[in-house]
Amino acid sequence: MDIKDMKFFEDIDENVIRKIETNCSRKIYKESDTIFEKGDPADFLYFLEQGAIDLFLKEKNMTICTLDKPGEVFGWSSIIEDGVYTSSSLCKTDTKVLQIPRDAVKEIFNRHPDAAVTFYQRIGSVFSKRLTTVID
């Protein structure tokens, strides 16, 4: 799956999408692999291409959500703040993701503020839906 085919990027300028694609790299993980742990430096934003991932809080033994739909975004601590991931991720199946470095995301959207507004609104919507699911 390409970035341009992900619903998350619908209505974002093609030039911006090309810049995002240029900065993405594909990573493949095996079932039971950890992509990141809570507290790790938040260096990448991820998009699920294939597979399933649990986002969880190890210390509370609580799964926040399971991602299993192509195009789902995770690891947004990398773009919200310069810091660390706030949850851990565990591959439930063999999994393929696209990752983009935090610095590349910031540079692209600093140069394209109109696309940034749409992008960050979508991140906020994803966060809100996941938070609602955890609370319910």
Coordinates of N, CA and C in Angstrom, one line a residue:
M1 N 0.8 -1.2 0.0 CA 0.0 0.0 0.0 C 0.9 1.2 0.0
D2 N 0.5 2.2 -0.8 CA 1.3 3.4 -0.9 C 0.6 4.5 0.0
I3 N 1.3 5.5 0.4 CA 0.8 6.6 1.2 C -0.4 7.2 0.5
K4 N -0.3 7.4 -0.8 CA -1.3 8.1 -1.6 C -2.6 7.3 -1.6
D5 N -2.6 6.0 -1.3 CA -3.8 5.2 -1.3 C -4.4 5.1 0.1
M6 N -3.8 5.7 1.1 CA -4.3 5.6 2.4 C -5.4 6.7 2.6
K7 N -6.5 6.3 3.2 CA -7.6 7.3 3.5 C -7.1 8.5 4.3
F8 N -6.2 8.2 5.2 CA -5.6 9.2 6.1 C -5.1 10.4 5.3
F9 N -4.6 10.2 4.1 CA -4.0 11.3 3.3 C -4.9 11.8 2.2
E10 N -6.2 11.4 2.2 CA -7.1 11.9 1.2 C -7.2 13.4 1.3
D11 N -7.2 14.0 0.2 CA -7.3 15.5 0.0 C -6.1 16.3 0.4
I12 N -5.0 15.6 0.6 CA -3.7 16.3 0.9 C -3.0 16.4 -0.5
D13 N -2.4 17.5 -0.7 CA -1.7 17.9 -1.9 C -0.8 16.8 -2.4
E14 N -0.8 16.5 -3.7 CA 0.1 15.4 -4.2 C 1.5 15.7 -4.0
N15 N 2.0 16.9 -4.1 CA 3.4 17.3 -3.8 C 3.8 16.9 -2.4
V16 N 2.9 17.1 -1.5 CA 3.2 16.8 -0.1 C 3.2 15.3 0.1
I17 N 2.3 14.6 -0.5 CA 2.3 13.1 -0.5 C 3.6 12.6 -1.0
R18 N 4.1 13.1 -2.2 CA 5.3 12.6 -2.8 C 6.5 12.8 -1.8
K19 N 6.5 14.0 -1.1 CA 7.6 14.3 -0.1 C 7.5 13.3 1.0
I20 N 6.3 13.0 1.5 CA 6.2 12.0 2.5 C 6.7 10.6 2.1
E21 N 6.2 10.2 0.9 CA 6.6 8.9 0.4 C 8.2 8.8 0.2
T22 N 8.8 9.9 -0.2 CA 10.2 9.9 -0.4 C 10.9 9.7 0.9
N23 N 10.4 10.1 2.0 CA 11.0 10.0 3.3 C 10.6 8.8 4.1
C24 N 9.7 8.0 3.6 CA 9.2 6.8 4.3 C 10.1 5.6 3.9
S25 N 10.2 4.7 4.9 CA 10.9 3.5 4.6 C 10.0 2.3 5.1
R26 N 10.1 1.2 4.5 CA 9.3 0.1 4.8 C 10.0 -0.8 5.8
K27 N 9.3 -1.3 6.8 CA 9.9 -2.2 7.8 C 9.0 -3.4 7.9
I28 N 9.6 -4.5 8.1 CA 8.9 -5.8 8.3 C 9.2 -6.4 9.6
Y29 N 8.2 -6.7 10.4 CA 8.4 -7.3 11.7 C 7.7 -8.7 11.8
K30 N 8.2 -9.5 12.6 CA 7.6 -10.8 12.8 C 6.6 -10.8 14.0
E31 N 5.7 -11.8 14.0 CA 4.8 -11.9 15.1 C 5.6 -11.9 16.4
S32 N 5.1 -11.2 17.4 CA 5.7 -11.0 18.7 C 6.9 -10.0 18.8
D33 N 7.2 -9.4 17.6 CA 8.2 -8.4 17.7 C 7.7 -7.1 18.3
T34 N 8.5 -6.3 18.9 CA 8.1 -5.0 19.5 C 8.7 -4.0 18.5
I35 N 7.8 -3.0 18.2 CA 8.2 -1.9 17.3 C 8.9 -0.8 18.1
F36 N 8.2 -0.5 19.2 CA 8.8 0.4 20.2 C 8.2 0.1 21.6
E37 N 8.9 0.6 22.6 CA 8.5 0.4 24.0 C 8.1 1.8 24.6
K38 N 7.2 1.8 25.5 CA 6.9 3.0 26.2 C 8.2 3.5 26.8
G39 N 8.5 4.8 26.6 CA 9.7 5.4 27.1 C 10.8 5.5 26.1
D40 N 10.7 4.7 25.0 CA 11.7 4.8 23.9 C 11.7 6.2 23.3
P41 N 12.8 6.7 22.7 CA 12.8 8.0 22.0 C 11.8 7.8 20.8
A42 N 10.9 8.8 20.7 CA 9.9 8.8 19.7 C 10.4 9.4 18.4
D43 N 11.1 8.6 17.6 CA 11.8 9.0 16.4 C 11.0 8.9 15.1
F44 N 10.0 8.0 15.1 CA 9.2 7.7 13.9 C 7.7 7.8 14.1
L45 N 7.1 8.1 13.0 CA 5.6 8.0 12.9 C 5.4 6.8 12.0
Y46 N 4.4 6.0 12.3 CA 4.2 4.7 11.6 C 2.8 4.6 10.9
F47 N 2.8 3.9 9.8 CA 1.5 3.6 9.1 C 1.5 2.1 8.9
L48 N 0.4 1.5 9.3 CA 0.3 0.1 9.1 C 0.0 -0.3 7.7
E49 N 0.8 -1.1 7.1 CA 0.5 -1.6 5.7 C -0.2 -2.9 5.7
Q50 N 0.2 -3.8 6.6 CA -0.3 -5.2 6.7 C 0.0 -5.8 8.0
G51 N -0.9 -6.5 8.6 CA -0.7 -7.2 9.8 C -1.6 -6.7 10.9
A52 N -1.2 -6.9 12.2 CA -1.9 -6.4 13.4 C -1.0 -6.1 14.5
I53 N -1.3 -5.0 15.2 CA -0.4 -4.5 16.3 C -1.3 -4.2 17.5
D54 N -0.8 -4.6 18.6 CA -1.4 -4.1 19.9 C -0.6 -2.9 20.4
L55 N -1.3 -1.8 20.8 CA -0.7 -0.8 21.5 C -1.2 -1.0 23.0
F56 N -0.2 -1.0 23.9 CA -0.6 -1.3 25.3 C 0.3 -0.6 26.3
L57 N -0.2 -0.6 27.5 CA 0.6 -0.1 28.7 C 1.0 -1.3 29.5
K58 N 2.3 -1.6 29.4 CA 2.8 -2.8 30.1 C 2.6 -2.8 31.6
E59 N 2.8 -1.7 32.2 CA 2.7 -1.6 33.7 C 1.3 -1.8 34.2
K60 N 0.3 -1.5 33.3 CA -1.1 -1.7 33.7 C -1.7 -3.0 33.1
N61 N -0.9 -3.7 32.3 CA -1.3 -4.9 31.6 C -2.6 -4.6 30.9
M62 N -2.6 -3.5 30.1 CA -3.8 -3.0 29.5 C -3.5 -2.7 28.0
T63 N -4.3 -3.4 27.1 CA -4.2 -3.1 25.7 C -5.1 -1.8 25.4
I64 N -4.5 -0.9 24.8 CA -5.2 0.4 24.5 C -6.1 0.1 23.2
C65 N -5.5 -0.5 22.2 CA -6.2 -0.8 21.0 C -5.4 -1.7 20.2
T66 N -6.1 -2.4 19.3 CA -5.5 -3.2 18.3 C -5.6 -2.6 16.9
L67 N -4.5 -2.4 16.2 CA -4.6 -1.9 14.8 C -4.4 -3.0 13.8
D68 N -5.4 -3.1 12.9 CA -5.3 -4.2 11.9 C -5.9 -3.8 10.6
K69 N -6.0 -2.5 10.4 CA -6.5 -2.0 9.1 C -5.4 -1.2 8.4
P70 N -5.1 -1.6 7.1 CA -4.1 -0.9 6.4 C -4.3 0.7 6.4
G71 N -3.3 1.4 6.7 CA -3.4 2.9 6.7 C -3.5 3.4 8.1
E72 N -3.7 2.6 9.1 CA -3.8 3.1 10.5 C -2.5 3.7 10.9
V73 N -2.6 4.8 11.6 CA -1.4 5.6 12.0 C -1.1 5.3 13.5
F74 N 0.2 5.2 13.9 CA 0.5 5.1 15.3 C 1.9 5.6 15.5
G75 N 2.2 5.8 16.8 CA 3.5 6.4 17.1 C 3.5 7.9 17.0
W76 N 2.4 8.5 17.2 CA 2.3 10.0 17.0 C 3.0 10.8 18.1
S77 N 3.5 10.2 19.1 CA 4.3 10.9 20.1 C 5.5 11.6 19.4
S78 N 5.8 11.0 18.3 CA 7.0 11.5 17.5 C 6.7 12.9 16.9
I79 N 5.4 13.2 16.7 CA 5.1 14.5 16.0 C 4.4 15.5 16.9
I80 N 3.9 15.0 18.0 CA 3.3 15.9 19.0 C 4.2 16.6 19.9
E81 N 5.2 15.8 20.3 CA 6.2 16.4 21.2 C 7.6 15.7 21.0
D82 N 8.6 16.4 21.3 CA 10.0 15.8 21.2 C 10.2 15.1 22.5
G83 N 10.0 13.8 22.4 CA 10.1 13.0 23.7 C 10.1 11.5 23.4
V84 N 9.2 10.9 24.1 CA 9.2 9.4 24.1 C 7.8 8.9 23.8
Y85 N 7.8 7.6 23.4 CA 6.5 7.0 23.1 C 5.8 6.8 24.4
T86 N 4.4 7.0 24.4 CA 3.6 6.9 25.6 C 3.0 5.5 25.8
S87 N 3.2 4.6 24.8 CA 2.7 3.2 24.9 C 3.7 2.3 24.3
S88 N 3.5 1.0 24.4 CA 4.4 0.0 23.7 C 3.6 -0.6 22.6
S89 N 4.3 -1.2 21.6 CA 3.6 -1.8 20.5 C 4.1 -3.2 20.3
L90 N 3.2 -4.2 20.1 CA 3.6 -5.6 19.9 C 2.9 -6.1 18.7
C91 N 3.6 -6.7 17.8 CA 3.0 -7.3 16.6 C 2.3 -8.6 16.9
K92 N 1.0 -8.6 16.6 CA 0.2 -9.8 16.8 C 0.4 -10.8 15.7
T93 N 0.8 -10.3 14.5 CA 1.1 -11.2 13.4 C 2.3 -10.6 12.7
D94 N 2.8 -11.3 11.7 CA 3.8 -10.7 10.8 C 3.2 -9.4 10.3
T95 N 4.0 -8.4 10.3 CA 3.5 -7.0 10.1 C 4.5 -6.2 9.2
K96 N 3.9 -5.4 8.4 CA 4.6 -4.5 7.5 C 4.1 -3.1 7.8
V97 N 5.1 -2.2 8.0 CA 4.7 -0.8 8.3 C 5.6 0.1 7.4
L98 N 5.1 1.3 7.2 CA 5.9 2.4 6.7 C 6.2 3.3 7.8
Q99 N 7.5 3.8 7.9 CA 7.9 4.7 9.0 C 8.5 5.9 8.3
I100 N 8.2 7.0 9.0 CA 8.8 8.3 8.5 C 9.4 9.0 9.7
P101 N 10.6 9.5 9.6 CA 11.3 10.1 10.7 C 10.6 11.4 11.2
R102 N 10.6 11.6 12.5 CA 9.9 12.8 13.1 C 10.4 14.1 12.4
D103 N 11.7 14.2 12.2 CA 12.2 15.4 11.6 C 11.7 15.7 10.2
A104 N 11.5 14.6 9.4 CA 11.0 14.8 8.1 C 9.6 15.2 8.1
V105 N 8.8 14.7 9.0 CA 7.4 15.1 9.1 C 7.3 16.6 9.5
K106 N 8.1 17.0 10.4 CA 8.1 18.4 10.8 C 8.5 19.3 9.7
E107 N 9.6 18.9 9.0 CA 10.1 19.8 7.9 C 9.0 19.9 6.8
I108 N 8.4 18.8 6.4 CA 7.4 18.8 5.3 C 6.3 19.7 5.7
F109 N 5.7 19.6 6.9 CA 4.6 20.3 7.3 C 4.9 21.8 7.7
N110 N 6.1 22.1 8.0 CA 6.5 23.5 8.2 C 6.5 24.2 6.9
R111 N 6.8 23.5 5.8 CA 6.8 24.1 4.5 C 5.4 24.1 3.8
H112 N 4.5 23.3 4.3 CA 3.2 23.1 3.7 C 2.1 23.2 4.8
P113 N 1.9 24.5 5.4 CA 1.0 24.6 6.5 C -0.5 24.2 6.2
D114 N -0.9 24.4 5.0 CA -2.3 24.0 4.7 C -2.5 22.5 4.8
A115 N -1.5 21.7 4.3 CA -1.6 20.3 4.5 C -1.4 19.9 5.9
A116 N -0.6 20.6 6.7 CA -0.3 20.4 8.1 C -1.6 20.4 8.9
V117 N -2.5 21.4 8.6 CA -3.7 21.6 9.3 C -4.6 20.3 9.1
T118 N -4.7 19.8 7.9 CA -5.5 18.6 7.6 C -4.9 17.4 8.3
F119 N -3.6 17.3 8.2 CA -2.8 16.2 8.8 C -3.0 16.1 10.3
Y120 N -2.8 17.2 11.0 CA -2.9 17.3 12.5 C -4.4 17.1 12.9
Q121 N -5.3 17.6 12.1 CA -6.7 17.4 12.5 C -7.0 15.9 12.4
R122 N -6.5 15.2 11.5 CA -6.7 13.7 11.4 C -6.0 13.0 12.5
I123 N -4.8 13.4 12.9 CA -4.2 12.8 14.0 C -5.0 13.0 15.3
G124 N -5.6 14.2 15.4 CA -6.4 14.5 16.6 C -7.7 13.6 16.6
S125 N -8.3 13.4 15.4 CA -9.4 12.5 15.3 C -9.1 11.1 15.7
V126 N -8.0 10.6 15.2 CA -7.6 9.2 15.6 C -7.4 9.1 17.1
F127 N -6.7 10.1 17.6 CA -6.4 10.1 19.1 C -7.7 10.1 19.9
S128 N -8.6 10.9 19.5 CA -9.9 11.1 20.1 C -10.7 9.7 20.1
K129 N -10.7 9.1 18.9 CA -11.5 7.8 18.8 C -10.8 6.8 19.7
R130 N -9.5 6.7 19.7 CA -8.8 5.7 20.6 C -9.1 6.0 22.0
L131 N -9.0 7.2 22.4 CA -9.2 7.6 23.8 C -10.7 7.2 24.2
T132 N -11.6 7.5 23.4 CA -13.0 7.2 23.7 C -13.2 5.6 23.9
T133 N -12.5 4.9 23.0 CA -12.5 3.4 23.1 C -12.0 2.9 24.4
V134 N -10.9 3.5 24.9 CA -10.2 3.1 26.1 C -11.1 3.5 27.3
I135 N -11.8 4.6 27.3 CA -12.6 5.1 28.4 C -13.9 4.3 28.5
D136 N -14.5 3.9 27.3 CA -15.8 3.2 27.4 C -15.7 1.8 27.9

